[in-house]
Coordinates of C-alpha atoms in Angstrom, one line a residue:
Chain A
M13 CA 0.0 0.0 0.0
S14 CA 1.4 3.4 -0.9
A15 CA 2.0 6.0 1.7
G16 CA -0.9 8.4 2.3
T17 CA -3.6 6.0 1.3
A18 CA -3.8 4.0 4.5
E19 CA -6.0 6.7 6.1
L20 CA -8.5 6.8 3.2
H21 CA -12.0 5.5 4.0
Y22 CA -12.3 3.7 0.6
R23 CA -9.1 2.1 -0.6
F24 CA -8.1 -0.1 -3.6
P25 CA -9.4 -3.5 -2.7
P26 CA -6.4 -5.9 -2.6
A27 CA -6.5 -8.7 -5.1
Q28 CA -5.9 -11.3 -2.3
A29 CA -9.3 -10.3 -0.9
Y30 CA -11.1 -10.9 -4.2
R31 CA -13.0 -14.0 -3.0
L32 CA -14.1 -12.2 0.2
N33 CA -15.3 -9.2 -1.8
R34 CA -17.0 -11.5 -4.3
C35 CA -18.8 -13.2 -1.5
L36 CA -20.0 -9.9 0.0
Y37 CA -21.0 -8.8 -3.4
A38 CA -23.1 -12.0 -3.9
I39 CA -24.8 -11.5 -0.5
K40 CA -25.6 -7.9 -1.5
S41 CA -26.6 -8.3 -5.1
D42 CA -27.5 -12.0 -5.8
P43 CA -30.8 -12.8 -4.1
A44 CA -30.3 -16.6 -4.7
F45 CA -26.9 -16.6 -3.0
R46 CA -28.2 -14.4 -0.2
A47 CA -31.0 -16.9 0.4
R48 CA -28.4 -19.7 0.5
Y49 CA -26.3 -17.7 2.9
R50 CA -29.2 -17.0 5.2
A51 CA -30.2 -20.7 5.2
D52 CA -26.7 -22.1 5.7
A53 CA -23.9 -19.6 6.1
V54 CA -21.2 -22.3 6.4
A55 CA -22.2 -23.9 3.1
A56 CA -22.4 -20.6 1.4
M57 CA -18.9 -19.6 2.6
D58 CA -17.7 -23.0 1.4
E59 CA -19.2 -22.2 -2.0
A60 CA -17.5 -18.8 -2.0
G61 CA -14.1 -20.4 -1.1
L62 CA -13.4 -18.1 1.9
A63 CA -10.3 -18.6 4.0
L64 CA -10.6 -19.3 7.7
P65 CA -10.0 -15.8 9.0
E66 CA -12.5 -14.5 6.4
R67 CA -15.1 -16.9 7.6
A68 CA -14.5 -16.0 11.2
A69 CA -14.8 -12.3 10.6
L70 CA -17.9 -12.7 8.4
T71 CA -19.6 -15.0 10.9
A72 CA -18.9 -12.6 13.7
G73 CA -20.1 -9.7 11.7
D74 CA -16.8 -8.0 12.6
R75 CA -16.6 -5.1 10.2
D76 CA -13.2 -3.9 11.3
A77 CA -11.7 -7.4 10.9
L78 CA -13.3 -7.8 7.4
V79 CA -12.0 -4.4 6.3
A80 CA -8.5 -5.3 7.7
L81 CA -8.7 -8.5 5.5
G82 CA -9.3 -6.3 2.5
A83 CA -13.1 -6.2 2.3
H84 CA -14.5 -3.0 0.8
P85 CA -16.4 -1.1 3.5
Y86 CA -19.4 -0.4 1.3
L87 CA -19.8 -4.1 0.5
V88 CA -19.6 -5.0 4.2
F89 CA -22.2 -2.4 5.0
M90 CA -24.7 -3.3 2.2
A91 CA -24.4 -7.0 2.4
D92 CA -25.4 -6.8 6.1
L93 CA -28.2 -4.4 5.4
R94 CA -29.7 -6.5 2.6
V95 CA -29.6 -9.6 4.8
K96 CA -31.5 -7.6 7.4
M97 CA -34.0 -6.2 4.8
D98 CA -34.7 -9.8 3.8
G99 CA -35.1 -11.0 7.3
G100 CA -37.2 -8.2 8.9
A101 CA -39.5 -6.5 6.4
G102 CA -41.5 -5.2 9.4
S103 CA -38.7 -2.9 10.4
F104 CA -38.8 -1.0 7.1
E105 CA -41.3 1.5 5.7
Y106 CA -42.8 2.2 9.1
F107 CA -43.9 5.7 7.9
Chain B
M9 CA -31.1 21.4 -25.8
L10 CA -30.3 21.4 -22.1
V11 CA -33.2 22.9 -20.2
G12 CA -32.7 21.8 -16.6
A13 CA -30.0 20.7 -14.2
F14 CA -30.5 19.1 -10.8
A15 CA -28.7 17.2 -8.1
C16 CA -30.4 14.9 -5.7
A17 CA -29.5 12.8 -2.7
H18 CA -30.2 9.0 -3.1
T19 CA -29.9 7.9 0.5
P20 CA -31.6 4.5 0.6
Q21 CA -33.3 5.3 3.9
L22 CA -35.3 8.0 2.0
L23 CA -37.0 5.1 0.2
A24 CA -36.9 2.3 2.7
R25 CA -37.9 4.6 5.7
P26 CA -36.7 2.4 8.5
E27 CA -37.5 3.4 12.1
T28 CA -33.9 4.6 12.6
E29 CA -34.9 7.7 10.6
D30 CA -36.4 11.1 11.6
R31 CA -39.7 11.0 9.9
D32 CA -40.1 14.8 9.5
L33 CA -36.6 15.1 8.0
V34 CA -37.3 12.4 5.4
L35 CA -40.6 14.0 4.5
R36 CA -38.9 17.4 4.0
V37 CA -36.5 15.8 1.5
H38 CA -39.5 14.2 -0.2
A39 CA -41.0 17.7 -0.5
A40 CA -37.8 18.9 -2.2
F41 CA -38.0 15.9 -4.5
G42 CA -41.6 17.0 -5.3
R43 CA -40.3 20.4 -6.4
V44 CA -37.9 18.7 -8.8
R45 CA -40.7 16.6 -10.2
A46 CA -42.9 19.7 -10.7
R47 CA -40.0 21.5 -12.4
L48 CA -39.3 18.6 -14.7
A49 CA -42.9 18.6 -15.7
A50 CA -43.0 22.4 -16.2
L51 CA -39.8 22.2 -18.3
R52 CA -41.5 19.5 -20.6
V53 CA -38.4 17.4 -20.7
D54 CA -38.1 14.7 -23.3
A55 CA -35.3 12.8 -21.5
I56 CA -33.3 12.9 -18.3
A57 CA -29.6 12.2 -18.3
V58 CA -28.9 10.8 -14.9
V59 CA -25.3 10.9 -13.6
A60 CA -24.9 8.4 -10.8
G61 CA -22.3 6.3 -9.1
D62 CA -23.1 2.6 -9.2
H63 CA -22.8 1.1 -5.7
V64 CA -20.8 -2.0 -6.8
E65 CA -24.0 -3.4 -8.3
A66 CA -23.6 -3.4 -12.1
F67 CA -19.8 -3.1 -11.9
F68 CA -17.9 -5.4 -9.5
L69 CA -14.2 -5.9 -9.2
D70 CA -14.2 -8.1 -12.3
R71 CA -14.6 -5.0 -14.4
V72 CA -14.4 -1.4 -13.1
P73 CA -15.2 1.3 -15.7
A74 CA -14.4 4.9 -14.8
L75 CA -17.3 6.3 -16.9
A76 CA -20.1 4.3 -18.6
V77 CA -23.2 4.9 -20.7
Y78 CA -26.3 2.7 -20.7
V79 CA -27.5 2.4 -24.3
G80 CA -29.9 -0.5 -24.1
V81 CA -33.6 -0.4 -24.9
E82 CA -34.3 -0.2 -21.2
A83 CA -32.6 -0.4 -17.8
A84 CA -33.9 -2.3 -14.9
G85 CA -33.0 -3.2 -11.3
A86 CA -34.2 -4.1 -7.9
F87 CA -33.7 -2.8 -4.4
G88 CA -35.4 -4.5 -1.4
H89 CA -38.9 -5.3 -2.7
Y90 CA -38.8 -2.6 -5.3
R91 CA -38.6 -3.7 -8.9
Y92 CA -38.0 -0.9 -11.4
R93 CA -37.6 -0.6 -15.2
F94 CA -37.1 2.6 -17.2
P95 CA -36.9 3.0 -21.0
I96 CA -33.7 4.5 -22.3
H97 CA -33.7 7.3 -24.9
E98 CA -31.6 5.2 -27.2
P99 CA -30.9 7.9 -29.9
L100 CA -29.8 10.3 -27.2
A101 CA -27.7 7.7 -25.4
R102 CA -26.1 6.8 -28.7
A103 CA -25.3 10.4 -29.4
V104 CA -23.7 10.8 -25.9
L105 CA -21.6 7.7 -26.5
D106 CA -20.6 8.4 -30.1
Q107 CA -19.8 12.0 -29.5
G108 CA -18.2 11.4 -26.1
I109 CA -15.8 8.8 -27.7
E110 CA -15.2 11.3 -30.6
R111 CA -14.2 13.9 -28.0
G112 CA -11.6 11.6 -26.4
F113 CA -13.6 10.1 -23.5
D114 CA -13.0 6.3 -23.6
L115 CA -16.5 5.4 -22.4
L116 CA -17.6 1.9 -21.5
Y117 CA -21.1 1.2 -22.8
T118 CA -23.6 -1.4 -21.7
Q119 CA -26.8 -2.7 -23.2
D120 CA -27.7 -4.9 -20.2
A121 CA -26.2 -3.9 -16.9
P122 CA -28.5 -3.7 -13.9
L123 CA -29.5 -0.2 -12.8
D124 CA -28.4 0.6 -9.2
Y125 CA -30.6 2.3 -6.6
A126 CA -28.4 5.4 -7.0
F127 CA -30.4 5.9 -10.2
F128 CA -33.7 4.6 -8.8
V129 CA -34.2 6.5 -5.5
P130 CA -34.3 10.0 -6.9
L131 CA -36.3 8.9 -10.0
H132 CA -38.8 7.2 -7.7
F133 CA -39.6 10.6 -6.3
T134 CA -38.9 13.0 -9.2
M135 CA -40.1 11.3 -12.4
P136 CA -42.8 13.4 -14.0
E137 CA -46.1 12.1 -15.4
P138 CA -46.1 10.8 -18.1
P139 CA -42.6 9.3 -17.4
V140 CA -39.8 10.2 -19.8
P141 CA -36.9 8.0 -20.9
L142 CA -33.4 8.1 -19.4
V143 CA -29.8 8.2 -20.4
P144 CA -28.1 6.6 -17.4
L145 CA -24.5 7.7 -17.0
H146 CA -22.2 5.9 -14.5
V147 CA -19.2 7.5 -12.7
N148 CA -17.1 5.2 -10.6
V149 CA -17.1 6.7 -7.1
Y150 CA -16.5 3.8 -4.7
L151 CA -13.7 1.7 -6.3
P152 CA -10.3 3.5 -6.2
P153 CA -8.7 4.7 -8.3
Q154 CA -11.8 6.7 -9.3
P155 CA -11.7 9.3 -12.2
T156 CA -10.2 12.5 -10.9
P157 CA -12.6 15.4 -10.1
R158 CA -11.1 17.3 -13.0
R159 CA -11.8 14.5 -15.4
C160 CA -15.4 14.4 -14.2
Y161 CA -15.7 18.1 -14.7
E162 CA -14.3 17.8 -18.2
W163 CA -16.6 15.0 -19.1
G164 CA -19.5 17.0 -17.8
R165 CA -18.5 20.0 -19.9
A166 CA -18.4 17.7 -23.0
L167 CA -21.7 16.2 -22.0
G168 CA -23.3 19.6 -21.7
E169 CA -22.1 20.6 -25.2
I170 CA -23.4 17.3 -26.6
L171 CA -26.8 17.8 -24.9
R172 CA -27.1 21.5 -25.9
A173 CA -26.7 20.6 -29.6
R174 CA -29.5 18.0 -29.5
P175 CA -33.1 18.7 -30.6
E176 CA -34.7 17.1 -27.5
R177 CA -35.5 19.0 -24.3
I178 CA -33.1 17.4 -21.8
A179 CA -32.6 17.6 -18.1
V180 CA -29.4 16.5 -16.5
M181 CA -29.5 15.1 -12.9
A182 CA -26.7 14.2 -10.6
S183 CA -27.4 11.6 -8.0
G184 CA -25.5 11.3 -4.8
G185 CA -24.1 12.9 -1.7
L186 CA -23.6 14.8 0.3
S187 CA -21.3 13.8 3.1
H188 CA -21.7 10.2 4.3
F189 CA -19.3 7.3 5.2
P190 CA -21.2 4.0 4.6
G191 CA -19.4 1.0 6.1
T192 CA -16.9 3.0 8.2
D193 CA -16.6 4.1 11.8
R194 CA -17.6 7.6 10.6
Y195 CA -21.0 6.6 9.5
A196 CA -22.7 8.5 12.3
S197 CA -20.5 11.6 11.9
P198 CA -20.7 13.1 8.4
D199 CA -18.8 16.3 7.6
F200 CA -21.8 18.8 7.6
D201 CA -19.4 21.8 7.6
F202 CA -17.9 20.7 4.3
D203 CA -21.4 20.3 2.9
R204 CA -22.5 23.8 4.0
R205 CA -19.4 25.4 2.5
L206 CA -19.9 23.5 -0.7
L207 CA -23.6 24.6 -1.0
D208 CA -22.6 28.2 -0.4
M209 CA -20.1 27.9 -3.2
L210 CA -22.7 26.4 -5.6
A211 CA -25.2 29.1 -4.7
A212 CA -22.6 31.7 -5.5
G213 CA -22.0 30.1 -9.0
R214 CA -18.5 29.0 -8.0
G215 CA -19.0 25.3 -8.5
H216 CA -16.4 25.2 -11.2
E217 CA -13.7 25.5 -8.5
L218 CA -14.6 21.9 -7.5
A219 CA -12.7 20.7 -10.6
A220 CA -9.5 21.3 -8.6
I221 CA -10.5 19.3 -5.5
T222 CA -8.5 16.2 -4.9
A223 CA -9.6 12.6 -4.5
E224 CA -8.1 12.6 -1.0
E225 CA -10.2 15.7 0.0
L226 CA -13.4 14.0 -1.3
D227 CA -12.7 10.8 0.6
K228 CA -11.8 12.7 3.8
A229 CA -15.1 14.7 3.6
G230 CA -17.3 11.6 2.9
N231 CA -18.0 13.0 -0.5
V232 CA -16.6 10.5 -3.0
E233 CA -20.1 10.7 -4.7
L234 CA -19.6 14.4 -5.3
R235 CA -18.0 13.3 -8.6
T236 CA -21.5 13.0 -10.0
W237 CA -22.3 16.6 -9.0
I238 CA -18.9 17.8 -10.4
T239 CA -19.8 16.1 -13.7
V240 CA -23.1 18.1 -13.8
L241 CA -21.2 21.2 -12.8
G242 CA -19.1 20.8 -15.9
A243 CA -22.3 21.0 -17.9
V244 CA -23.8 24.0 -16.1
G245 CA -20.6 26.1 -15.7
A246 CA -21.1 29.2 -13.6
A247 CA -24.9 29.0 -13.2
P248 CA -25.7 29.6 -9.5
A249 CA -27.5 26.8 -7.7
D250 CA -30.9 27.1 -6.0
V251 CA -30.6 24.9 -2.9
Y252 CA -34.0 23.3 -2.4
C253 CA -33.0 21.6 0.9
Y254 CA -30.1 20.6 3.0
E255 CA -31.2 18.1 5.6
P256 CA -28.4 16.6 7.7
S257 CA -29.5 13.3 9.2
W258 CA -27.6 11.2 11.7
H259 CA -25.7 9.6 8.8
H260 CA -26.1 11.7 5.7
G261 CA -26.1 15.2 4.4
N262 CA -29.3 15.1 2.2
A263 CA -29.3 17.9 -0.4
V264 CA -31.5 18.7 -3.4
V265 CA -30.5 21.5 -5.7
E266 CA -31.4 23.0 -9.1
W267 CA -29.2 25.0 -11.4
P268 CA -31.8 27.2 -13.2
L269 CA -30.6 27.5 -16.8

């Protein structure tokens, strides 16, 4: 990482985190994968080919750990939100 | 011809209305969107060129365009339970693509990419009746390295020239902003002071100065999406902005503006 970019909120996603970001993207944007993830997160993470630290961070919902592993913060944020939107429609559109 | 220019927040909570939000604030932003909708109707627009930053929806890390034009017959997408579909003004989209390329902008084009909620949220509230077709224009805002603000401004200037030479009555609309930090520990503390200085500049017709802002400054201020506004500023030049609203929520500086032309 070049000097001066470490403090940026949105950084170039490192290539070694591609599968992690691909998994977060699928949770966010692929309704079929998101349904599989909600039904069986372990199997979905197997399918996505995540490494052990990635699986632990995602399972714990640990944003800082995910970002430290190279996850894009927006993908972490919206993957989580879309899982919640699927799971609790009652908490949305309350006015 | 270019008859209208606008910029709108696309905060998803304005659409999804979860109980985390201040109801009155959301409704005030809706009222500002309603003014845009009335203006678009009064301007009798034939098409809306929407400049938005895809939220890693159509374009993931397997292909990351800096600038893109949707030239399909229509563009569709989904967000939550919303399913949306808009016709594309294909002759106009083709003109923007062809003339943009001719002017040296190496635009990606797509005939089939999904349309992100960055496009949908403002259109949900501002599309006049009867609806008009779109020219969706993507600017990469979230996947570094993004196009420089100066490049966005130059693209906007070219876009404005292309649109002014067309026979249709066209509005251009930026979608995005203002300060917010989704997915970071600053989510609950946007830079509202930056936003207020910015809106003062725009109201004074000094928006062109934003061409000189740096990528680092935009990131630091939670305004990576301002690239869409800077693109529209390239098209409107020194026209002063009419700020319809600025509504800072706990996570987002919600602004709606028009540049009367």
